Amino acid sequence: MNLQETGKKSMKRSRYNHILPLAEKDTNILYNMLTGSIMQVDDELRDIIDNGKFESIGEEEIQKVLADNGIIIPGNTDESELFCSRYDDEKQNPDYYLFVVLPTFACNLSCPYCYEGSGEILTKTMDTATLKSTIDFIKKTLAEGNPGKVVFKLYGGEPLLAIDICTGLLDEIIPWCRVQGIQADVILQTNGTVIDEKVMKELVPEITAVEVTLDGSREKHNTIRRYKDGSGSYDDIIRNLILLLDSGVKVVLRINADTPAGFTRVLDEMDEFGLKKYQDLLFYTAFISNYSLSEFLTDNGLCSRDAEKSLELKMVFDSIVRGKGWQNHYQPYSPLGKQKAVSCNFEKKGRFVIDPSGDLYKCLFCAGMKEFRVGTIGEDGEELDTAYYDLEKRNPRDFAECRECRYLPACGGGCPVRALINNGTYQSGYCGTIPKFMDQRILVHLQGKHHDYPAGENDEIFGL
Ligand code: SF4
Ligand code: SF4
């Protein structure tokens, strides 16, 4: 599409252009949230676009670039409808189905921030009848949806404390997927302390990748990720990481780090243990939020604080990674997001969290919190609650505030659970931190975009 073809008079500016004037004179960044295009424009062009006087753009080439990047669009285009249709499409046709299975809530550690109460508040382990119902439910969902790919994530508690449930699930479901022609990946999210001979022999051969968390350097980690007797888990985790990497399994480390000095120390220690030689070791950074899950889901101020902090730290951490020669292992987060319409992975079709009781959730952080349950599975199959259907039809097209919002493509209507908590219904938006930090996100993106890092094939599914 270009102005020649469409005629200048029929064009209008995109409602999703975001203009950020830079301190440098006559320089602006123009970011289109719907197409993801980003470019530098001078004040004159900025004003022309802003005022809709496209006929005064002299050069045909510039007109074409603006049209090709969705900065100016045909006058009859309904962009919010375009986005909402894309939303429906992504939701109904996800790249892969996802089942996060919690074989147990039990845990052998007692991290102070654990929302599940370190296996003491929520205690249940899945029984064999529920395992069977889980397998039946997964098979039925896959057979009905027929996706080309499925990801299973073993989560907890500490899933390896219920190794027989883990192997019982995978031994049945992986060969079945193979017969159906469905590619199956398995992610094991573990605290990394319970990797014994049985795990290595019976489970690890089925695993695509293991995700483990380090809460900072050895000293810091051992004050947080403690066994029940108070002793630290760092040395056991590092030893087990090496065991896994030596056996050829991909390991994704989540490194929680709050300060540049702390992060530097973690990388130095990883170097001392010789971890850099393993190509299958990848890591990303996050940090521990020292508030409980109920605050995490309800306190907008705290969420903003974390978003601001991660944007601030991103550039510093990226430069430490390069300075220390770890860039081949690094998966930095993208400050402008991934250009996807549906912001919550679990809102998509064929994605469920299944807890040890066989309760179904559409949110990783709500497992075990019955008020957010969307259904349950048992001997007679699944029973889906009205909450499930309510979520299934959720689309920001139906929320006046989102339909008219200029941040819609960047936000997608926000977290459904937070929308429910704040507004009493899934049929509403949750504004979150996207509008507040859009300028900072663009700046951080620009500062980092020249550095190439290996994008993990499955990077979206780590650290959900
Ligand atoms: S907290 Fe919100 S965005 Fe995150 S998984 Fe749960 S519902 Fe989705
Ligand atoms: S949730 Fe808020 S920021 Fe997001 S699209 Fe809706 S109104 Fe805009």
Coordinates of C-alpha atoms and ligand atoms in Angstrom, one line a residue:
M1 CA 0.0 0.0 0.0
N2 CA 1.2 3.5 -0.7
L3 CA -0.2 7.0 -1.2
Q4 CA 0.0 6.7 -4.9
E5 CA -2.3 3.7 -4.9
T6 CA -4.7 4.9 -2.2
G7 CA -4.9 8.6 -2.9
K8 CA -3.6 11.2 -0.4
K9 CA -7.0 12.4 0.7
S10 CA -8.1 9.0 1.9
M11 CA -5.2 8.6 4.3
K12 CA -5.2 9.3 8.1
R13 CA -2.6 9.0 10.8
S14 CA -2.6 5.8 12.8
R15 CA -4.1 6.2 16.3
Y16 CA -1.4 4.0 17.6
N17 CA 1.5 6.2 16.8
H18 CA 3.5 7.2 19.9
I19 CA 5.9 10.1 19.5
L20 CA 8.7 10.6 21.8
P21 CA 10.7 13.9 21.4
L22 CA 14.3 13.4 22.3
A23 CA 16.5 16.0 24.1
E24 CA 18.6 16.3 20.9
K25 CA 17.2 19.1 18.8
D26 CA 14.8 18.3 15.9
T27 CA 14.8 14.6 16.7
N28 CA 11.8 12.5 17.6
I29 CA 11.2 8.8 17.9
L30 CA 8.0 7.6 16.2
Y31 CA 6.8 4.2 17.4
N32 CA 3.7 2.5 16.0
M33 CA 2.3 0.1 18.6
L34 CA 0.3 -1.9 16.1
T35 CA 3.0 -2.7 13.6
G36 CA 5.9 -2.4 15.9
S37 CA 7.8 -0.1 13.5
I38 CA 10.1 2.4 15.0
M39 CA 11.8 5.3 13.3
Q40 CA 13.4 8.7 13.8
V41 CA 11.6 11.8 12.4
D42 CA 12.4 15.5 12.5
D43 CA 10.0 18.1 13.9
E44 CA 8.6 19.0 10.5
L45 CA 7.6 15.5 9.6
R46 CA 6.3 14.9 13.2
D47 CA 4.0 17.9 12.9
I48 CA 2.8 16.8 9.4
I49 CA 1.9 13.4 10.7
D50 CA 0.3 14.8 13.9
N51 CA -1.8 17.3 11.9
G52 CA -2.8 14.9 9.2
K53 CA -1.5 17.2 6.4
F54 CA 0.0 14.4 4.4
E55 CA -0.3 16.2 1.1
S56 CA 2.5 18.4 2.3
I57 CA 4.9 15.5 2.4
G58 CA 7.0 16.2 -0.6
E59 CA 8.9 13.0 -1.3
E60 CA 7.0 10.0 -2.5
E61 CA 9.6 7.7 -0.9
I62 CA 8.8 9.1 2.5
Q63 CA 5.1 8.7 2.0
K64 CA 5.6 5.1 1.0
V65 CA 7.7 4.3 4.1
L66 CA 5.1 5.9 6.4
A67 CA 2.3 3.9 4.7
D68 CA 4.3 0.6 4.7
N69 CA 5.0 1.0 8.4
G70 CA 1.4 1.7 9.4
I71 CA 2.2 5.3 10.5
I72 CA -0.4 6.6 8.0
I73 CA -3.2 4.3 6.9
P74 CA -6.2 4.3 4.6
G75 CA -9.0 6.5 6.0
N76 CA -11.5 3.7 6.2
T77 CA -9.3 1.4 8.3
D78 CA -10.7 0.6 11.8
E79 CA -7.4 -0.1 13.6
S80 CA -8.9 -1.2 16.9
E81 CA -11.1 -3.7 15.1
L82 CA -8.0 -4.9 13.2
F83 CA -6.3 -5.5 16.5
C84 CA -9.3 -7.1 18.2
S85 CA -9.6 -9.6 15.2
R86 CA -6.0 -10.4 15.6
Y87 CA -6.6 -10.9 19.3
D88 CA -9.4 -13.5 18.5
D89 CA -7.2 -15.2 16.0
E90 CA -4.2 -15.5 18.3
K91 CA -6.5 -16.7 21.1
Q92 CA -8.2 -19.4 19.0
N93 CA -5.1 -20.5 17.1
P94 CA -2.2 -20.5 19.5
D95 CA 1.3 -21.5 18.3
Y96 CA 1.2 -24.3 20.9
Y97 CA -1.0 -25.8 23.6
L98 CA 0.4 -25.6 27.1
F99 CA -0.3 -27.7 30.2
V100 CA 1.3 -26.6 33.4
V101 CA 1.0 -29.6 35.8
L102 CA 1.6 -29.3 39.5
P103 CA 2.3 -32.9 40.7
T104 CA 2.6 -31.5 44.3
F105 CA 2.5 -28.4 46.3
A106 CA 5.1 -29.9 48.7
C107 CA 8.6 -28.4 48.8
N108 CA 11.8 -29.2 50.5
L109 CA 12.9 -25.6 50.7
S110 CA 11.4 -22.7 52.6
C111 CA 12.0 -19.5 50.7
P112 CA 10.5 -16.6 52.6
Y113 CA 8.7 -15.2 49.5
C114 CA 7.0 -18.5 48.5
Y115 CA 3.3 -17.7 47.9
E116 CA 2.5 -21.4 48.2
G117 CA 3.8 -21.4 51.8
S118 CA 6.8 -23.6 51.0
G119 CA 4.6 -26.6 50.8
E120 CA 3.1 -26.0 54.2
I121 CA 0.0 -23.9 53.5
L122 CA -0.8 -25.8 50.3
T123 CA 0.3 -29.4 50.9
K124 CA -1.5 -31.7 48.5
T125 CA 0.2 -34.2 46.2
M126 CA -1.6 -35.6 43.2
D127 CA -3.0 -39.1 43.6
T128 CA -3.1 -41.7 40.9
A129 CA -6.8 -41.3 40.1
T130 CA -6.2 -37.5 39.5
L131 CA -3.2 -38.3 37.4
K132 CA -5.3 -40.6 35.2
S133 CA -8.0 -37.9 34.9
T134 CA -5.3 -35.4 34.0
I135 CA -3.9 -37.6 31.3
D136 CA -7.4 -38.2 29.9
F137 CA -8.1 -34.4 29.9
I138 CA -4.9 -33.6 28.2
K139 CA -5.4 -36.2 25.5
K140 CA -9.0 -35.1 24.9
T141 CA -8.0 -31.4 24.7
L142 CA -5.2 -32.2 22.2
A143 CA -7.3 -34.5 20.1
E144 CA -10.1 -31.9 19.9
G145 CA -7.8 -29.0 19.1
N146 CA -5.2 -30.8 17.1
P147 CA -2.3 -28.3 17.6
G148 CA 1.0 -29.1 15.9
K149 CA 2.8 -28.6 19.2
V150 CA 2.3 -28.9 22.9
V151 CA 4.4 -27.8 25.9
F152 CA 4.2 -29.5 29.2
K153 CA 5.6 -27.7 32.2
L154 CA 6.2 -29.6 35.4
Y155 CA 5.8 -27.1 38.2
G156 CA 5.1 -27.1 42.0
G157 CA 5.9 -27.0 44.9
E158 CA 8.9 -29.0 43.9
P159 CA 7.7 -31.4 41.2
L160 CA 10.6 -33.8 41.8
L161 CA 9.2 -34.7 45.2
A162 CA 6.4 -36.4 43.3
I163 CA 8.7 -38.0 40.7
D164 CA 6.3 -41.0 40.1
I165 CA 3.5 -38.6 39.1
C166 CA 5.9 -36.8 36.8
T167 CA 7.1 -40.0 35.1
G168 CA 3.6 -41.5 35.1
L169 CA 2.4 -38.4 33.2
L170 CA 5.2 -38.3 30.7
D171 CA 5.5 -42.1 30.1
E172 CA 1.9 -42.1 28.9
I173 CA 1.5 -38.7 27.2
I174 CA 4.8 -38.3 25.3
P175 CA 4.5 -41.6 23.2
W176 CA 0.8 -40.7 22.7
C177 CA 1.7 -37.3 21.3
R178 CA 4.3 -38.9 19.0
V179 CA 1.6 -41.2 17.5
Q180 CA -0.7 -38.3 17.0
G181 CA 2.1 -36.3 15.2
I182 CA 2.1 -33.6 17.9
Q183 CA 5.5 -32.2 18.8
A184 CA 5.8 -32.3 22.6
D185 CA 8.3 -30.3 24.7
V186 CA 8.7 -30.8 28.4
I187 CA 10.0 -28.0 30.7
L188 CA 10.9 -29.0 34.2
Q189 CA 10.8 -26.1 36.7
T190 CA 12.7 -27.3 39.7
N191 CA 14.5 -25.8 42.6
G192 CA 17.4 -27.9 41.5
T193 CA 18.1 -29.6 44.8
V194 CA 16.5 -33.0 44.2
I195 CA 18.3 -34.3 41.1
D196 CA 19.2 -37.8 42.1
E197 CA 20.0 -41.0 40.1
K198 CA 16.3 -41.9 39.6
V199 CA 15.5 -38.4 38.2
M200 CA 18.5 -38.6 35.9
K201 CA 17.6 -42.0 34.7
E202 CA 13.8 -42.0 34.5
L203 CA 12.8 -38.3 34.0
V204 CA 15.7 -36.4 32.4
P205 CA 15.6 -38.3 29.1
E206 CA 12.0 -37.0 28.6
I207 CA 12.9 -33.4 29.4
T208 CA 13.5 -30.6 26.8
A209 CA 14.8 -28.1 29.3
V210 CA 15.2 -27.5 33.0
E211 CA 14.5 -24.2 34.6
V212 CA 16.2 -23.3 37.9
T213 CA 16.4 -20.1 39.9
L214 CA 19.4 -18.6 41.6
D215 CA 18.5 -15.9 44.1
G216 CA 21.8 -14.0 43.6
S217 CA 25.3 -14.9 44.5
R218 CA 26.2 -17.8 46.8
E219 CA 26.0 -15.7 49.9
K220 CA 22.8 -14.0 49.0
H221 CA 21.1 -17.1 47.6
N222 CA 21.8 -19.0 50.8
T223 CA 20.0 -16.5 52.9
I224 CA 16.9 -16.9 50.8
R225 CA 16.7 -20.4 49.1
R226 CA 17.1 -22.3 52.4
Y227 CA 16.3 -25.9 53.3
K228 CA 13.7 -26.3 56.1
D229 CA 16.6 -26.6 58.6
G230 CA 17.9 -23.1 57.5
S231 CA 20.9 -24.3 55.5
G232 CA 21.6 -22.9 52.1
S233 CA 21.0 -24.7 48.8
Y234 CA 23.4 -23.0 46.5
D235 CA 26.2 -25.7 46.3
D236 CA 23.7 -28.5 45.7
I237 CA 22.0 -26.5 42.9
I238 CA 25.3 -25.8 41.2
R239 CA 26.4 -29.4 41.5
N240 CA 23.1 -30.6 40.0
L241 CA 23.2 -28.0 37.2
I242 CA 26.6 -29.4 36.1
L243 CA 25.2 -32.9 36.3
L244 CA 22.3 -31.9 34.0
L245 CA 24.5 -30.0 31.6
D246 CA 27.0 -32.8 31.4
S247 CA 24.1 -35.1 30.4
G248 CA 23.2 -32.8 27.5
V249 CA 20.0 -31.2 28.9
K250 CA 19.3 -27.6 28.2
V251 CA 19.3 -25.5 31.4
V252 CA 17.6 -22.1 31.7
L253 CA 18.7 -20.2 34.8
R254 CA 16.5 -17.4 36.2
I255 CA 18.9 -15.2 38.0
N256 CA 17.3 -12.9 40.5
A257 CA 19.5 -9.9 41.0
D258 CA 18.7 -6.5 42.4
T259 CA 22.0 -4.6 42.0
P260 CA 24.7 -4.5 39.4
A261 CA 27.3 -5.6 42.0
G262 CA 25.2 -8.6 43.0
F263 CA 24.6 -9.6 39.3
T264 CA 28.3 -9.3 38.6
R265 CA 29.1 -11.5 41.5
V266 CA 26.7 -14.2 40.2
L267 CA 28.4 -14.2 36.8
D268 CA 31.8 -14.3 38.3
E269 CA 30.8 -17.3 40.4
M270 CA 29.3 -19.1 37.4
D271 CA 32.6 -18.5 35.7
E272 CA 34.5 -20.0 38.6
F273 CA 32.4 -23.1 38.3
G274 CA 33.3 -23.4 34.6
L275 CA 29.7 -23.0 33.4
K276 CA 30.6 -20.8 30.5
K277 CA 31.7 -23.8 28.5
Y278 CA 28.2 -25.2 28.3
Q279 CA 26.4 -24.0 25.2
D280 CA 23.1 -25.4 26.6
L281 CA 23.1 -23.0 29.5
L282 CA 21.0 -20.0 29.0
F283 CA 19.9 -17.4 31.5
Y284 CA 17.7 -14.4 32.0
T285 CA 17.4 -11.9 34.8
A286 CA 14.6 -11.0 37.2
F287 CA 14.4 -10.0 40.8
I288 CA 12.7 -11.0 43.9
S289 CA 9.7 -8.8 44.7
N290 CA 9.5 -8.7 48.5
Y291 CA 5.7 -8.7 48.6
S292 CA 3.2 -11.5 48.8
L293 CA 1.2 -12.8 45.9
S294 CA -1.9 -11.2 47.0
E295 CA -0.1 -7.8 46.8
F296 CA 1.4 -8.8 43.5
L297 CA -2.0 -9.3 42.0
T298 CA -3.7 -6.3 43.6
D299 CA -1.2 -3.5 44.3
N300 CA -0.7 -1.4 41.1
G301 CA 2.0 0.8 42.9
L302 CA 4.2 -2.2 43.6
C303 CA 3.9 -3.5 40.0
S304 CA 4.9 -0.1 38.7
R305 CA 7.9 -0.1 41.0
D306 CA 9.0 -3.4 39.7
A307 CA 8.5 -2.4 36.0
E308 CA 10.5 0.8 36.6
K309 CA 13.3 -1.1 38.3
S310 CA 13.6 -3.7 35.6
L311 CA 13.8 -1.0 32.9
E312 CA 16.4 0.8 34.9
L313 CA 18.5 -2.3 35.4
K314 CA 18.2 -3.7 32.0
M315 CA 20.8 -1.6 30.3
V316 CA 23.3 -2.0 33.1
F317 CA 22.8 -5.8 33.2
D318 CA 23.1 -6.1 29.4
S319 CA 26.4 -4.3 29.6
I320 CA 27.7 -6.4 32.5
V321 CA 26.8 -9.5 30.4
R322 CA 28.8 -8.3 27.5
G323 CA 31.7 -7.1 29.7
K324 CA 31.9 -10.6 31.2
G325 CA 31.6 -12.4 27.9
W326 CA 28.3 -14.2 28.7
Q327 CA 26.3 -12.8 25.7
N328 CA 26.0 -16.2 24.1
H329 CA 24.0 -17.5 27.0
Y330 CA 21.8 -14.5 27.6
Q331 CA 18.1 -14.0 27.0
P332 CA 17.4 -10.4 27.7
Y333 CA 13.7 -9.4 27.9
S334 CA 12.3 -7.1 25.3
P335 CA 11.1 -3.8 26.7
L336 CA 8.6 -3.3 23.9
G337 CA 7.2 -6.8 24.2
K338 CA 6.8 -9.4 21.5
Q339 CA 4.2 -7.8 19.2
K340 CA 1.5 -10.3 20.3
A341 CA -2.1 -9.3 20.8
V342 CA -3.1 -11.5 23.7
S343 CA -0.9 -10.3 26.6
C344 CA -1.6 -13.3 28.9
N345 CA -0.3 -16.6 27.6
F346 CA -2.9 -18.5 29.5
E347 CA -5.9 -16.7 28.0
K348 CA -5.3 -18.6 24.8
K349 CA -7.1 -21.8 23.8
G350 CA -5.6 -25.1 25.0
R351 CA -3.6 -23.6 27.9
F352 CA -4.3 -24.8 31.4
V353 CA -2.7 -25.0 34.8
I354 CA -3.7 -28.3 36.6
D355 CA -3.1 -28.5 40.3
P356 CA -2.7 -31.6 42.5
S357 CA -6.5 -31.8 43.2
G358 CA -7.3 -31.7 39.5
D359 CA -8.5 -28.1 39.6
L360 CA -8.0 -26.1 36.4
Y361 CA -6.8 -22.6 36.3
K362 CA -6.0 -20.1 33.5
C363 CA -3.3 -18.3 35.5
L364 CA 0.0 -19.7 36.8
F365 CA 0.0 -17.6 39.9
C366 CA -3.5 -18.6 41.0
A367 CA -3.0 -22.4 41.3
G368 CA -4.5 -23.5 44.5
M369 CA -6.6 -20.3 45.0
K370 CA -10.0 -21.8 44.5
E371 CA -11.6 -18.4 43.9
F372 CA -9.8 -18.3 40.5
R373 CA -10.5 -21.8 39.5
V374 CA -12.1 -22.2 36.1
G375 CA -13.0 -25.9 36.3
T376 CA -12.1 -29.3 37.6
I377 CA -11.3 -32.7 36.2
G378 CA -12.3 -36.0 37.7
E379 CA -13.2 -39.6 36.7
D380 CA -16.1 -38.4 34.6
G381 CA -14.1 -35.9 32.6
E382 CA -13.8 -32.1 33.0
E383 CA -16.4 -29.7 34.4
L384 CA -15.7 -26.1 33.2
D385 CA -17.1 -23.3 35.3
T386 CA -18.8 -20.1 34.0
A387 CA -15.5 -18.4 34.7
Y388 CA -13.8 -20.5 32.0
Y389 CA -16.4 -19.4 29.4
D390 CA -16.2 -15.8 30.6
L391 CA -12.5 -15.8 30.0
E392 CA -12.8 -17.6 26.7
K393 CA -14.9 -14.8 25.2
R394 CA -12.8 -12.0 26.7
N395 CA -11.7 -9.5 24.1
P396 CA -10.9 -5.8 24.6
R397 CA -13.3 -5.0 21.8
D398 CA -16.0 -5.3 24.4
F399 CA -14.5 -2.9 26.9
A400 CA -15.2 0.8 25.9
E401 CA -12.1 2.0 27.8
C402 CA -9.8 -0.4 25.8
R403 CA -11.5 -0.1 22.5
E404 CA -10.8 3.6 22.5
C405 CA -7.4 3.4 24.2
R406 CA -4.3 4.5 22.2
Y407 CA -2.2 1.9 24.1
L408 CA -4.4 -1.1 23.1
P409 CA -1.9 -2.9 20.9
A410 CA 0.8 -2.6 23.5
C411 CA -1.4 -3.7 26.3
G412 CA -4.1 -5.9 24.9
G413 CA -6.4 -5.2 27.8
G414 CA -4.0 -6.4 30.4
C415 CA -4.0 -9.2 33.0
P416 CA -7.4 -10.8 33.2
V417 CA -7.0 -11.8 36.9
R418 CA -6.1 -8.3 37.9
A419 CA -9.0 -7.0 35.9
L420 CA -11.3 -9.4 37.8
I421 CA -9.8 -8.4 41.2
N422 CA -10.0 -4.7 40.4
N423 CA -13.3 -4.5 38.5
G424 CA -15.2 -7.6 39.6
T425 CA -15.3 -9.0 36.1
Y426 CA -13.0 -10.5 33.4
Q427 CA -14.9 -8.4 31.0
S428 CA -12.8 -5.3 31.7
G429 CA -9.3 -4.1 31.2
Y430 CA -6.4 -3.8 33.6
C431 CA -4.1 -0.9 32.6
G432 CA -1.0 -2.0 34.4
T433 CA 2.3 -0.3 33.7
I434 CA 2.2 -0.1 29.8
P435 CA 0.9 3.5 29.5
K436 CA 3.0 4.8 32.3
F437 CA 6.4 3.5 31.1
M438 CA 5.9 3.7 27.3
D439 CA 8.6 6.4 26.9
Q440 CA 11.1 4.5 29.0
R441 CA 10.4 1.3 27.2
I442 CA 11.1 2.9 23.8
L443 CA 14.4 4.5 25.1
V444 CA 15.6 1.2 26.6
H445 CA 14.7 -0.6 23.4
L446 CA 16.7 1.9 21.3
Q447 CA 19.7 1.6 23.6
G448 CA 19.8 -2.1 23.4
K449 CA 18.7 -3.0 19.9
H450 CA 22.2 -3.2 18.4
H451 CA 23.2 -6.1 20.5
D452 CA 22.3 -9.6 19.3
Y453 CA 21.6 -12.3 21.7
P454 CA 20.5 -15.9 21.0
A455 CA 16.7 -15.8 21.2
G456 CA 15.6 -19.1 22.7
E457 CA 13.4 -21.1 20.6
N458 CA 10.9 -21.4 23.5
D459 CA 11.8 -18.2 25.3
E460 CA 8.2 -17.2 25.7
I461 CA 7.5 -20.2 27.9
F462 CA 10.3 -19.8 30.4
G463 CA 9.5 -17.7 33.4
L464 CA 5.8 -17.5 32.5
Ligands
SF4_1 S1 -1.0 -12.9 36.5 FE1 -2.4 -12.3 34.9 S2 -1.1 -12.1 33.0 FE2 0.0 -13.4 34.6 S3 -0.5 -15.5 34.1 FE3 -2.0 -14.8 35.6 S4 -3.7 -14.0 34.5 FE4 -2.0 -14.2 33.1
SF4_2 S1 -6.4 -2.1 30.0 FE1 -6.0 0.2 30.1 S2 -4.1 0.6 29.0 FE2 -4.8 -1.5 28.5 S3 -5.9 -1.2 26.6 FE3 -7.4 -1.2 28.2 S4 -7.6 1.0 28.8 FE4 -5.7 0.8 27.6

